[in-house]
Amino acid sequence: MDETIRTLRSVRYFLPDAVPREEVERIVDAARWTGSARNRQPWRFVAVTDAGVRAELSRLGNFALHLASAPLVLVLLSQDNGFADTEFDMGRVAQSLCLAAHDRGLGTCLTTFHPDDNVQRAANLLAAPPGWLPRHAVAAGYPDPNRHAAPTAIPRGRLPVTDLLTWV
């Protein structure tokens, strides 16, 4: 698991190959085991493979453009329940999705739909049930080895544990 976490990177360029339904279901099956506050599991998932819908979603935030070219977009619906820990739980399940996909050879990139008008547009586009908000999405697919993104923060390294951890 350490190696899976260390090698996880955001991928924005994908091969056009579809991700098989069985793979998508395995990824969601792994992610559903993510812990949540009071085991509320305040998440639902929408698998988007339709190119037109992916293109519409790509217009719903400053950093969502890559959704149009991903063969799969997993939209995370969060329960609009007023609990402060719901967003924390959503981050946990998003990371689980990305790690499960990476473990299976898929690349992923997280996206946040913003501002709130874009969240409502996404909800309408996906016919989200009342009380469920599509604030986040994960682009997924097989990474295109011939397309390289701009340099990431990784070459600058990570802070050492001694700078991050305090013992009391």
PDB file of C-alpha atoms in Angstrom:
ATOM      1  CA  MET A   1       0.000   0.000   0.000  1.00  0.00           C
ATOM      2  CA  ASP A   2       2.862   2.420   0.734  1.00  0.00           C
ATOM      3  CA  GLU A   3       4.022   2.192  -2.883  1.00  0.00           C
ATOM      4  CA  THR A   4       0.475   2.756  -4.192  1.00  0.00           C
ATOM      5  CA  ILE A   5       0.197   5.933  -2.134  1.00  0.00           C
ATOM      6  CA  ARG A   6       3.692   7.163  -3.082  1.00  0.00           C
ATOM      7  CA  THR A   7       3.140   6.655  -6.819  1.00  0.00           C
ATOM      8  CA  LEU A   8      -0.378   8.110  -7.070  1.00  0.00           C
ATOM      9  CA  ARG A   9      -0.353  11.146  -9.402  1.00  0.00           C
ATOM     10  CA  SER A  10      -3.041  13.244 -11.027  1.00  0.00           C
ATOM     11  CA  VAL A  11      -3.506  12.188 -14.643  1.00  0.00           C
ATOM     12  CA  ARG A  12      -5.199  14.533 -17.116  1.00  0.00           C
ATOM     13  CA  TYR A  13      -4.411  12.759 -20.408  1.00  0.00           C
ATOM     14  CA  PHE A  14      -6.022   9.446 -21.166  1.00  0.00           C
ATOM     15  CA  LEU A  15      -6.183   6.863 -23.914  1.00  0.00           C
ATOM     16  CA  PRO A  16      -9.639   6.775 -25.531  1.00  0.00           C
ATOM     17  CA  ASP A  17     -10.183   3.166 -24.366  1.00  0.00           C
ATOM     18  CA  ALA A  18     -13.309   2.638 -22.300  1.00  0.00           C
ATOM     19  CA  VAL A  19     -12.946   1.463 -18.736  1.00  0.00           C
ATOM     20  CA  PRO A  20     -14.869  -1.821 -18.474  1.00  0.00           C
ATOM     21  CA  ARG A  21     -17.989  -1.712 -16.333  1.00  0.00           C
ATOM     22  CA  GLU A  22     -16.616  -4.516 -14.149  1.00  0.00           C
ATOM     23  CA  GLU A  23     -13.533  -2.428 -13.345  1.00  0.00           C
ATOM     24  CA  VAL A  24     -15.667   0.582 -12.412  1.00  0.00           C
ATOM     25  CA  GLU A  25     -17.768  -1.596 -10.126  1.00  0.00           C
ATOM     26  CA  ARG A  26     -14.621  -3.052  -8.486  1.00  0.00           C
ATOM     27  CA  ILE A  27     -13.274   0.445  -7.823  1.00  0.00           C
ATOM     28  CA  VAL A  28     -16.549   1.610  -6.283  1.00  0.00           C
ATOM     29  CA  ASP A  29     -16.781  -1.632  -4.319  1.00  0.00           C
ATOM     30  CA  ALA A  30     -13.351  -0.984  -2.805  1.00  0.00           C
ATOM     31  CA  ALA A  31     -14.142   2.670  -2.065  1.00  0.00           C
ATOM     32  CA  ARG A  32     -17.452   1.915  -0.377  1.00  0.00           C
ATOM     33  CA  TRP A  33     -15.494   0.427   2.536  1.00  0.00           C
ATOM     34  CA  THR A  34     -14.104   3.860   3.361  1.00  0.00           C
ATOM     35  CA  GLY A  35     -14.964   4.883   6.892  1.00  0.00           C
ATOM     36  CA  SER A  36     -17.330   7.780   7.523  1.00  0.00           C
ATOM     37  CA  ALA A  37     -18.557   9.675  10.549  1.00  0.00           C
ATOM     38  CA  ARG A  38     -21.151   7.578  12.369  1.00  0.00           C
ATOM     39  CA  ASN A  39     -21.029   5.216   9.349  1.00  0.00           C
ATOM     40  CA  ARG A  40     -23.414   7.542   7.489  1.00  0.00           C
ATOM     41  CA  GLN A  41     -21.735   6.829   4.126  1.00  0.00           C
ATOM     42  CA  PRO A  42     -22.864  10.237   2.804  1.00  0.00           C
ATOM     43  CA  TRP A  43     -21.870   9.435  -0.761  1.00  0.00           C
ATOM     44  CA  ARG A  44     -23.298   8.072  -3.969  1.00  0.00           C
ATOM     45  CA  PHE A  45     -21.552   7.671  -7.324  1.00  0.00           C
ATOM     46  CA  VAL A  46     -22.581   8.397 -10.907  1.00  0.00           C
ATOM     47  CA  ALA A  47     -20.466   6.792 -13.650  1.00  0.00           C
ATOM     48  CA  VAL A  48     -20.491   9.061 -16.698  1.00  0.00           C
ATOM     49  CA  THR A  49     -19.297   7.619 -20.000  1.00  0.00           C
ATOM     50  CA  ASP A  50     -21.444   9.686 -22.373  1.00  0.00           C
ATOM     51  CA  ALA A  51     -19.157  12.121 -24.246  1.00  0.00           C
ATOM     52  CA  GLY A  52     -21.780  14.871 -24.340  1.00  0.00           C
ATOM     53  CA  VAL A  53     -22.377  14.756 -20.598  1.00  0.00           C
ATOM     54  CA  ARG A  54     -18.621  14.661 -19.913  1.00  0.00           C
ATOM     55  CA  ALA A  55     -18.207  17.739 -22.128  1.00  0.00           C
ATOM     56  CA  GLU A  56     -20.926  19.581 -20.203  1.00  0.00           C
ATOM     57  CA  LEU A  57     -19.330  18.652 -16.877  1.00  0.00           C
ATOM     58  CA  SER A  58     -15.973  19.957 -18.138  1.00  0.00           C
ATOM     59  CA  ARG A  59     -17.473  23.457 -18.287  1.00  0.00           C
ATOM     60  CA  LEU A  60     -18.425  23.518 -14.599  1.00  0.00           C
ATOM     61  CA  GLY A  61     -15.261  24.824 -12.976  1.00  0.00           C
ATOM     62  CA  ASN A  62     -11.940  26.442 -13.741  1.00  0.00           C
ATOM     63  CA  PHE A  63     -10.069  23.141 -13.461  1.00  0.00           C
ATOM     64  CA  ALA A  64     -12.616  20.726 -14.950  1.00  0.00           C
ATOM     65  CA  LEU A  65     -11.577  20.826 -18.626  1.00  0.00           C
ATOM     66  CA  HIS A  66      -9.905  17.387 -18.500  1.00  0.00           C
ATOM     67  CA  LEU A  67     -13.271  15.740 -17.769  1.00  0.00           C
ATOM     68  CA  ALA A  68     -14.195  16.025 -21.451  1.00  0.00           C
ATOM     69  CA  SER A  69     -11.313  13.809 -22.587  1.00  0.00           C
ATOM     70  CA  ALA A  70     -11.509  11.200 -19.831  1.00  0.00           C
ATOM     71  CA  PRO A  71     -13.338   8.042 -20.916  1.00  0.00           C
ATOM     72  CA  LEU A  72     -14.905   7.840 -17.452  1.00  0.00           C
ATOM     73  CA  VAL A  73     -15.991  10.464 -14.965  1.00  0.00           C
ATOM     74  CA  LEU A  74     -17.096   9.294 -11.546  1.00  0.00           C
ATOM     75  CA  VAL A  75     -19.213  12.039 -10.037  1.00  0.00           C
ATOM     76  CA  LEU A  76     -19.416  11.935  -6.262  1.00  0.00           C
ATOM     77  CA  LEU A  77     -22.777  12.939  -4.846  1.00  0.00           C
ATOM     78  CA  SER A  78     -22.580  14.157  -1.268  1.00  0.00           C
ATOM     79  CA  GLN A  79     -25.549  14.105   1.028  1.00  0.00           C
ATOM     80  CA  ASP A  80     -26.752  17.642   1.741  1.00  0.00           C
ATOM     81  CA  ASN A  81     -27.198  16.903   5.443  1.00  0.00           C
ATOM     82  CA  GLY A  82     -25.678  19.961   7.137  1.00  0.00           C
ATOM     83  CA  PHE A  83     -23.033  17.952   8.991  1.00  0.00           C
ATOM     84  CA  ALA A  84     -19.587  19.561   9.020  1.00  0.00           C
ATOM     85  CA  ASP A  85     -17.860  16.191   8.639  1.00  0.00           C
ATOM     86  CA  THR A  86     -19.562  15.281   5.341  1.00  0.00           C
ATOM     87  CA  GLU A  87     -16.925  17.096   3.253  1.00  0.00           C
ATOM     88  CA  PHE A  88     -14.191  15.330   5.219  1.00  0.00           C
ATOM     89  CA  ASP A  89     -15.872  12.000   4.460  1.00  0.00           C
ATOM     90  CA  MET A  90     -16.091  12.957   0.786  1.00  0.00           C
ATOM     91  CA  GLY A  91     -12.352  13.599   0.697  1.00  0.00           C
ATOM     92  CA  ARG A  92     -11.744  10.214   2.233  1.00  0.00           C
ATOM     93  CA  VAL A  93     -13.880   8.354  -0.296  1.00  0.00           C
ATOM     94  CA  ALA A  94     -12.402  10.341  -3.200  1.00  0.00           C
ATOM     95  CA  GLN A  95      -8.895   9.305  -2.135  1.00  0.00           C
ATOM     96  CA  SER A  96     -10.078   5.701  -1.823  1.00  0.00           C
ATOM     97  CA  LEU A  97     -11.480   5.820  -5.378  1.00  0.00           C
ATOM     98  CA  CYS A  98      -8.210   7.210  -6.729  1.00  0.00           C
ATOM     99  CA  LEU A  99      -6.080   4.641  -4.893  1.00  0.00           C
ATOM    100  CA  ALA A 100      -8.304   1.741  -5.988  1.00  0.00           C
ATOM    101  CA  ALA A 101      -8.168   2.923  -9.607  1.00  0.00           C
ATOM    102  CA  HIS A 102      -4.383   3.453  -9.455  1.00  0.00           C
ATOM    103  CA  ASP A 103      -3.935  -0.051  -8.049  1.00  0.00           C
ATOM    104  CA  ARG A 104      -5.699  -1.337 -11.182  1.00  0.00           C
ATOM    105  CA  GLY A 105      -3.538   0.651 -13.620  1.00  0.00           C
ATOM    106  CA  LEU A 106      -5.926   3.553 -14.140  1.00  0.00           C
ATOM    107  CA  GLY A 107      -5.060   7.211 -13.874  1.00  0.00           C
ATOM    108  CA  THR A 108      -7.305   9.686 -12.061  1.00  0.00           C
ATOM    109  CA  CYS A 109      -7.668  13.374 -11.409  1.00  0.00           C
ATOM    110  CA  LEU A 110      -9.973  14.991  -8.853  1.00  0.00           C
ATOM    111  CA  THR A 111     -12.152  17.947  -9.772  1.00  0.00           C
ATOM    112  CA  THR A 112     -14.354  20.242  -7.730  1.00  0.00           C
ATOM    113  CA  PHE A 113     -17.398  21.832  -9.326  1.00  0.00           C
ATOM    114  CA  HIS A 114     -17.647  25.448  -8.249  1.00  0.00           C
ATOM    115  CA  PRO A 115     -19.153  27.916  -7.606  1.00  0.00           C
ATOM    116  CA  ASP A 116     -22.507  26.697  -6.268  1.00  0.00           C
ATOM    117  CA  ASP A 117     -24.233  27.554  -9.561  1.00  0.00           C
ATOM    118  CA  ASN A 118     -22.076  24.909 -11.228  1.00  0.00           C
ATOM    119  CA  VAL A 119     -23.001  22.371  -8.563  1.00  0.00           C
ATOM    120  CA  GLN A 120     -26.663  23.000  -9.378  1.00  0.00           C
ATOM    121  CA  ARG A 121     -25.980  22.703 -13.117  1.00  0.00           C
ATOM    122  CA  ALA A 122     -24.257  19.361 -12.533  1.00  0.00           C
ATOM    123  CA  ALA A 123     -27.173  18.191 -10.370  1.00  0.00           C
ATOM    124  CA  ASN A 124     -29.626  19.060 -13.135  1.00  0.00           C
ATOM    125  CA  LEU A 125     -27.471  17.455 -15.829  1.00  0.00           C
ATOM    126  CA  LEU A 126     -27.178  14.210 -13.860  1.00  0.00           C
ATOM    127  CA  ALA A 127     -30.751  14.253 -12.519  1.00  0.00           C
ATOM    128  CA  ALA A 128     -29.306  13.938  -9.014  1.00  0.00           C
ATOM    129  CA  PRO A 129     -31.892  12.926  -6.425  1.00  0.00           C
ATOM    130  CA  PRO A 130     -33.070  15.670  -4.065  1.00  0.00           C
ATOM    131  CA  GLY A 131     -30.712  16.126  -1.140  1.00  0.00           C
ATOM    132  CA  TRP A 132     -27.610  14.970  -3.052  1.00  0.00           C
ATOM    133  CA  LEU A 133     -25.015  17.444  -4.345  1.00  0.00           C
ATOM    134  CA  PRO A 134     -22.459  16.727  -7.098  1.00  0.00           C
ATOM    135  CA  ARG A 135     -19.586  18.855  -5.743  1.00  0.00           C
ATOM    136  CA  HIS A 136     -16.724  16.589  -6.843  1.00  0.00           C
ATOM    137  CA  ALA A 137     -15.754  14.290  -9.684  1.00  0.00           C
ATOM    138  CA  VAL A 138     -12.908  11.953 -10.539  1.00  0.00           C
ATOM    139  CA  ALA A 139     -11.710  11.714 -14.138  1.00  0.00           C
ATOM    140  CA  ALA A 140     -10.467   8.189 -14.807  1.00  0.00           C
ATOM    141  CA  GLY A 141      -8.986   6.160 -17.612  1.00  0.00           C
ATOM    142  CA  TYR A 142      -5.856   4.503 -18.887  1.00  0.00           C
ATOM    143  CA  PRO A 143      -3.034   7.074 -18.876  1.00  0.00           C
ATOM    144  CA  ASP A 144      -1.759   8.173 -22.291  1.00  0.00           C
ATOM    145  CA  PRO A 145       1.985   7.442 -22.181  1.00  0.00           C
ATOM    146  CA  ASN A 146       2.630   9.837 -25.083  1.00  0.00           C
ATOM    147  CA  ARG A 147       1.139  12.917 -23.423  1.00  0.00           C
ATOM    148  CA  HIS A 148       2.927  14.494 -20.552  1.00  0.00           C
ATOM    149  CA  ALA A 149       1.464  17.153 -18.349  1.00  0.00           C
ATOM    150  CA  ALA A 150       3.311  20.149 -17.043  1.00  0.00           C
ATOM    151  CA  PRO A 151       5.699  19.463 -14.161  1.00  0.00           C
ATOM    152  CA  THR A 152       3.994  18.751 -10.876  1.00  0.00           C
ATOM    153  CA  ALA A 153       4.848  19.631  -7.301  1.00  0.00           C
ATOM    154  CA  ILE A 154       6.402  16.178  -6.870  1.00  0.00           C
ATOM    155  CA  PRO A 155       9.847  17.130  -8.293  1.00  0.00           C
ATOM    156  CA  ARG A 156      10.065  19.741  -5.547  1.00  0.00           C
ATOM    157  CA  GLY A 157       9.710  16.872  -3.122  1.00  0.00           C
ATOM    158  CA  ARG A 158       7.728  16.348   0.013  1.00  0.00           C
ATOM    159  CA  LEU A 159       8.395  17.747   3.441  1.00  0.00           C
ATOM    160  CA  PRO A 160      10.218  15.237   5.629  1.00  0.00           C
ATOM    161  CA  VAL A 161       8.365  13.523   8.458  1.00  0.00           C
ATOM    162  CA  THR A 162      10.471  15.477  10.953  1.00  0.00           C
ATOM    163  CA  ASP A 163       8.931  18.732   9.635  1.00  0.00           C
ATOM    164  CA  LEU A 164       5.395  17.342   9.697  1.00  0.00           C
ATOM    165  CA  LEU A 165       5.194  15.319  12.903  1.00  0.00           C
ATOM    166  CA  THR A 166       5.269  16.684  16.426  1.00  0.00           C
ATOM    167  CA  TRP A 167       5.365  14.436  19.483  1.00  0.00           C
ATOM    168  CA  VAL A 168       3.809  15.541  22.755  1.00  0.00           C
TER     169      VAL A 168
END
